[in-house]
Amino acid sequence: MPRGLADTHRNRRNATLKIMRTRRRLIIGSAVFLVLALALWLARWRILAAAGHLLVDAEPAKRADLIFLLNGDLDTRPGAAAALWKQGLAPRIAIARAESSRAVQMGLVPNITDLALEMLRRDGVPREAIHEIPFPDGVTSTRDEAKAFRTWLRGNPASSVLVVTNAIHTRRARWIFRREFRGSDIRISFFAVPDRRYSVDRWWENEHGFLGVYNEYLKLVYYWLRY
């Protein structure tokens, strides 16, 4: 066979083999993608449930010197703190003063901390067992609350603290407190208060659960990037 024809034949054969290899890779890649997509689809509920549970980082309530109640969710947090106090898990409850909105300043609505304090009292916690922690202009975030609490503890010592907050808030709260209390010997544990409106196992079925989990992940990313 003339050399030119042999080279042409070889080039065509190589091109054909290359096309076949490319097709094979595409077929294998498509098959792998479909299998993975099917596996994810079949496991979607478990994955979603795991995403909710990943936000929960708490332990069974242990006796402590003090309960620290985080502001927010009046439907669950104050009642849980009062119940823990009644169980004798701590003799005192502390809460940081929240920022007053313009509506609060105008006297149209009460400050959220005042509402929490009143709920604690109506749930049977005496005023002398409750400590309100001041903070310049009021706390606006969990980080502010941790800062205010550590400053307050300098004059009100405690060797152990039980932080009360919503279940899906516990991982971020623990991360914040671990940073703010770095170098401290205070034992800090977290009590996860379940939400009455949804279950962490099926948070996506409820608007409150969906928004709560979505916002927590956004805030986690924000805190990791900023602090």
Short mmCIF file of C-alpha atoms in Angstrom, two decimals:
data_model
loop_
_atom_site.label_atom_id
_atom_site.label_comp_id
_atom_site.label_asym_id
_atom_site.label_seq_id
_atom_site.Cartn_x
_atom_site.Cartn_y
_atom_site.Cartn_z
CA MET A 1 0.00 0.00 0.00
CA PRO A 2 1.42 3.42 -0.90
CA ARG A 3 2.70 5.35 2.08
CA GLY A 4 0.24 8.20 1.61
CA LEU A 5 -2.75 5.86 1.59
CA ALA A 6 -1.42 4.02 4.65
CA ASP A 7 -1.08 7.28 6.58
CA THR A 8 -4.59 8.30 5.58
CA HIS A 9 -5.99 4.95 6.68
CA ARG A 10 -4.14 5.16 10.00
CA ASN A 11 -5.39 8.69 10.64
CA ARG A 12 -8.97 7.67 9.92
CA ARG A 13 -8.67 4.68 12.23
CA ASN A 14 -7.20 6.86 15.00
CA ALA A 15 -9.98 9.39 14.52
CA THR A 16 -12.59 6.63 14.69
CA LEU A 17 -11.03 5.22 17.88
CA LYS A 18 -10.95 8.70 19.41
CA ILE A 19 -14.63 9.23 18.63
CA MET A 20 -15.48 5.82 20.10
CA ARG A 21 -13.53 6.59 23.28
CA THR A 22 -15.26 9.96 23.58
CA ARG A 23 -18.67 8.36 23.15
CA ARG A 24 -17.80 5.68 25.70
CA ARG A 25 -16.76 8.33 28.22
CA LEU A 26 -19.95 10.28 27.60
CA ILE A 27 -22.07 7.16 28.06
CA ILE A 28 -20.25 6.17 31.25
CA GLY A 29 -20.36 9.74 32.57
CA SER A 30 -24.07 10.04 31.81
CA ALA A 31 -24.76 6.71 33.48
CA VAL A 32 -22.82 7.72 36.60
CA PHE A 33 -24.65 11.07 36.69
CA LEU A 34 -28.04 9.38 36.38
CA VAL A 35 -27.20 6.87 39.10
CA LEU A 36 -26.03 9.65 41.44
CA ALA A 37 -29.08 11.77 40.62
CA LEU A 38 -31.36 8.81 41.32
CA ALA A 39 -29.56 8.05 44.59
CA LEU A 40 -29.88 11.68 45.69
CA TRP A 41 -33.55 11.70 44.75
CA LEU A 42 -34.26 8.52 46.68
CA ALA A 43 -32.32 9.82 49.70
CA ARG A 44 -33.62 13.39 49.51
CA TRP A 45 -35.67 13.19 52.72
CA ARG A 46 -32.76 11.78 54.69
CA ILE A 47 -30.46 14.45 53.30
CA LEU A 48 -32.89 17.22 54.21
CA ALA A 49 -33.38 15.79 57.70
CA ALA A 50 -29.61 15.57 58.14
CA ALA A 51 -29.30 19.23 57.12
CA GLY A 52 -31.67 20.15 59.93
CA HIS A 53 -29.95 17.96 62.53
CA LEU A 54 -26.56 19.37 61.54
CA LEU A 55 -27.65 22.70 63.03
CA VAL A 56 -28.37 21.10 66.41
CA ASP A 57 -25.37 20.94 68.74
CA ALA A 58 -26.64 20.49 72.28
CA GLU A 59 -26.62 18.02 75.15
CA PRO A 60 -29.06 16.89 77.86
CA ALA A 61 -29.57 19.62 80.44
CA LYS A 62 -27.04 19.53 83.27
CA ARG A 63 -27.15 21.36 86.57
CA ALA A 64 -25.38 24.72 86.32
CA ASP A 65 -24.77 27.84 88.37
CA LEU A 66 -26.77 29.94 85.96
CA ILE A 67 -29.18 29.75 83.03
CA PHE A 68 -28.48 32.24 80.25
CA LEU A 69 -31.59 32.86 78.17
CA LEU A 70 -30.98 34.16 74.65
CA ASN A 71 -33.44 36.74 73.34
CA GLY A 72 -35.92 35.74 70.66
CA ASP A 73 -38.71 33.23 70.04
CA LEU A 74 -41.00 34.10 72.91
CA ASP A 75 -43.15 31.07 72.11
CA THR A 76 -40.47 28.65 73.31
CA ARG A 77 -37.35 30.08 74.97
CA PRO A 78 -38.70 31.81 78.12
CA GLY A 79 -40.98 28.87 78.91
CA ALA A 80 -38.11 26.40 78.52
CA ALA A 81 -35.85 28.50 80.76
CA ALA A 82 -38.57 28.71 83.43
CA ALA A 83 -39.13 24.93 83.25
CA LEU A 84 -35.40 24.27 83.71
CA TRP A 85 -35.34 26.65 86.69
CA LYS A 86 -38.32 24.86 88.25
CA GLN A 87 -36.50 21.55 87.83
CA GLY A 88 -33.70 22.95 89.97
CA LEU A 89 -31.11 22.90 87.20
CA ALA A 90 -29.94 26.41 88.10
CA PRO A 91 -30.86 28.93 90.82
CA ARG A 92 -30.66 31.99 88.58
CA ILE A 93 -31.62 33.09 85.06
CA ALA A 94 -29.81 35.88 83.20
CA ILE A 95 -30.79 37.64 79.97
CA ALA A 96 -29.11 40.51 78.10
CA ARG A 97 -31.07 43.66 77.37
CA ALA A 98 -32.10 43.79 73.70
CA GLU A 99 -31.94 46.85 71.49
CA SER A 100 -35.05 49.01 71.55
CA SER A 101 -36.57 49.59 68.14
CA ARG A 102 -38.15 52.93 67.22
CA ALA A 103 -41.57 51.47 68.00
CA VAL A 104 -40.32 50.52 71.47
CA GLN A 105 -38.85 53.98 71.99
CA MET A 106 -42.20 55.51 71.01
CA GLY A 107 -43.95 53.34 73.58
CA LEU A 108 -45.98 51.46 71.00
CA VAL A 109 -44.68 47.99 71.88
CA PRO A 110 -42.59 46.56 74.72
CA ASN A 111 -38.96 45.57 74.34
CA ILE A 112 -38.60 41.84 73.63
CA THR A 113 -36.50 41.45 76.78
CA ASP A 114 -39.28 42.97 78.89
CA LEU A 115 -41.70 40.46 77.39
CA ALA A 116 -39.34 37.59 78.19
CA LEU A 117 -38.92 38.85 81.76
CA GLU A 118 -42.68 39.08 82.25
CA MET A 119 -43.16 35.59 80.82
CA LEU A 120 -40.55 34.21 83.22
CA ARG A 121 -42.32 35.82 86.16
CA ARG A 122 -45.73 34.52 85.05
CA ASP A 123 -44.20 31.07 84.71
CA GLY A 124 -43.26 31.20 88.38
CA VAL A 125 -39.69 32.49 88.39
CA PRO A 126 -39.33 35.15 91.13
CA ARG A 127 -37.87 38.52 90.17
CA GLU A 128 -34.92 38.08 92.53
CA ALA A 129 -33.85 34.98 90.58
CA ILE A 130 -33.72 36.89 87.29
CA HIS A 131 -30.80 39.09 86.24
CA GLU A 132 -31.06 41.58 83.38
CA ILE A 133 -27.68 42.31 81.79
CA PRO A 134 -27.17 45.83 80.41
CA PHE A 135 -25.42 46.48 77.10
CA PRO A 136 -24.75 49.80 75.32
CA ASP A 137 -27.76 50.46 73.04
CA GLY A 138 -28.94 46.89 73.64
CA VAL A 139 -27.83 43.60 72.09
CA THR A 140 -28.67 42.98 68.44
CA SER A 141 -27.10 39.57 67.85
CA THR A 142 -26.02 36.35 69.53
CA ARG A 143 -22.47 37.67 69.42
CA ASP A 144 -23.54 40.79 71.34
CA GLU A 145 -25.25 38.59 73.91
CA ALA A 146 -22.11 36.49 74.40
CA LYS A 147 -19.99 39.62 74.82
CA ALA A 148 -22.43 41.20 77.27
CA PHE A 149 -22.65 37.96 79.24
CA ARG A 150 -18.90 37.50 79.58
CA THR A 151 -18.48 41.10 80.75
CA TRP A 152 -21.29 40.66 83.30
CA LEU A 153 -19.77 37.42 84.62
CA ARG A 154 -16.65 39.29 85.75
CA GLY A 155 -18.71 40.77 88.55
CA ASN A 156 -21.09 37.84 88.90
CA PRO A 157 -18.91 34.71 88.81
CA ALA A 158 -20.23 31.34 87.68
CA SER A 159 -18.32 28.15 86.98
CA SER A 160 -21.03 26.59 84.80
CA VAL A 161 -23.71 28.01 82.52
CA LEU A 162 -26.66 26.49 80.68
CA VAL A 163 -27.51 28.47 77.53
CA VAL A 164 -31.13 28.17 76.40
CA THR A 165 -32.03 28.71 72.75
CA ASN A 166 -33.85 27.11 69.83
CA ALA A 167 -32.55 23.74 68.64
CA ILE A 168 -31.43 24.90 65.18
CA HIS A 169 -29.66 27.89 66.74
CA THR A 170 -27.44 25.82 69.04
CA ARG A 171 -24.58 25.08 66.61
CA ARG A 172 -24.07 28.73 65.69
CA ALA A 173 -24.54 29.83 69.30
CA ARG A 174 -21.95 27.31 70.51
CA TRP A 175 -19.50 28.49 67.85
CA ILE A 176 -19.97 32.11 68.94
CA PHE A 177 -19.67 31.40 72.67
CA ARG A 178 -16.60 29.22 72.13
CA ARG A 179 -14.88 32.17 70.45
CA GLU A 180 -16.04 34.80 72.93
CA PHE A 181 -15.16 32.64 75.97
CA ARG A 182 -11.83 31.45 74.61
CA GLY A 183 -9.41 30.97 77.52
CA SER A 184 -12.24 30.86 80.07
CA ASP A 185 -12.67 27.97 82.53
CA ILE A 186 -16.45 28.37 82.60
CA ARG A 187 -18.29 25.22 81.51
CA ILE A 188 -20.91 26.22 78.97
CA SER A 189 -23.55 23.75 77.81
CA PHE A 190 -26.49 24.30 75.47
CA PHE A 191 -30.11 23.28 75.85
CA ALA A 192 -31.95 22.83 72.55
CA VAL A 193 -35.54 24.03 72.78
CA PRO A 194 -37.75 22.26 70.20
CA ASP A 195 -39.95 24.46 68.04
CA ARG A 196 -43.69 23.98 68.46
CA ARG A 197 -44.38 24.71 64.80
CA TYR A 198 -42.16 22.16 63.09
CA SER A 199 -39.89 19.17 63.64
CA VAL A 200 -36.19 19.25 62.82
CA ASP A 201 -36.77 15.89 61.08
CA ARG A 202 -39.21 17.46 58.61
CA TRP A 203 -38.44 21.18 58.70
CA TRP A 204 -39.05 21.66 54.95
CA GLU A 205 -42.77 20.91 55.29
CA ASN A 206 -43.43 24.08 57.27
CA GLU A 207 -42.78 27.70 56.31
CA HIS A 208 -41.32 28.52 59.72
CA GLY A 209 -39.04 25.50 59.56
CA PHE A 210 -37.90 26.25 56.02
CA LEU A 211 -37.12 29.89 56.77
CA GLY A 212 -35.49 29.00 60.09
CA VAL A 213 -33.09 26.44 58.63
CA TYR A 214 -32.39 28.58 55.56
CA ASN A 215 -31.59 31.64 57.68
CA GLU A 216 -29.40 29.65 60.07
CA TYR A 217 -27.20 28.40 57.25
CA LEU A 218 -26.93 31.93 55.85
CA LYS A 219 -25.93 33.26 59.27
CA LEU A 220 -23.42 30.45 59.78
CA VAL A 221 -21.71 31.35 56.52
CA TYR A 222 -21.81 35.05 57.42
CA TYR A 223 -20.22 34.45 60.84
CA TRP A 224 -17.54 32.14 59.43
CA LEU A 225 -16.61 34.69 56.78
CA ARG A 226 -16.68 37.74 59.03
CA TYR A 227 -15.38 36.43 62.36
#
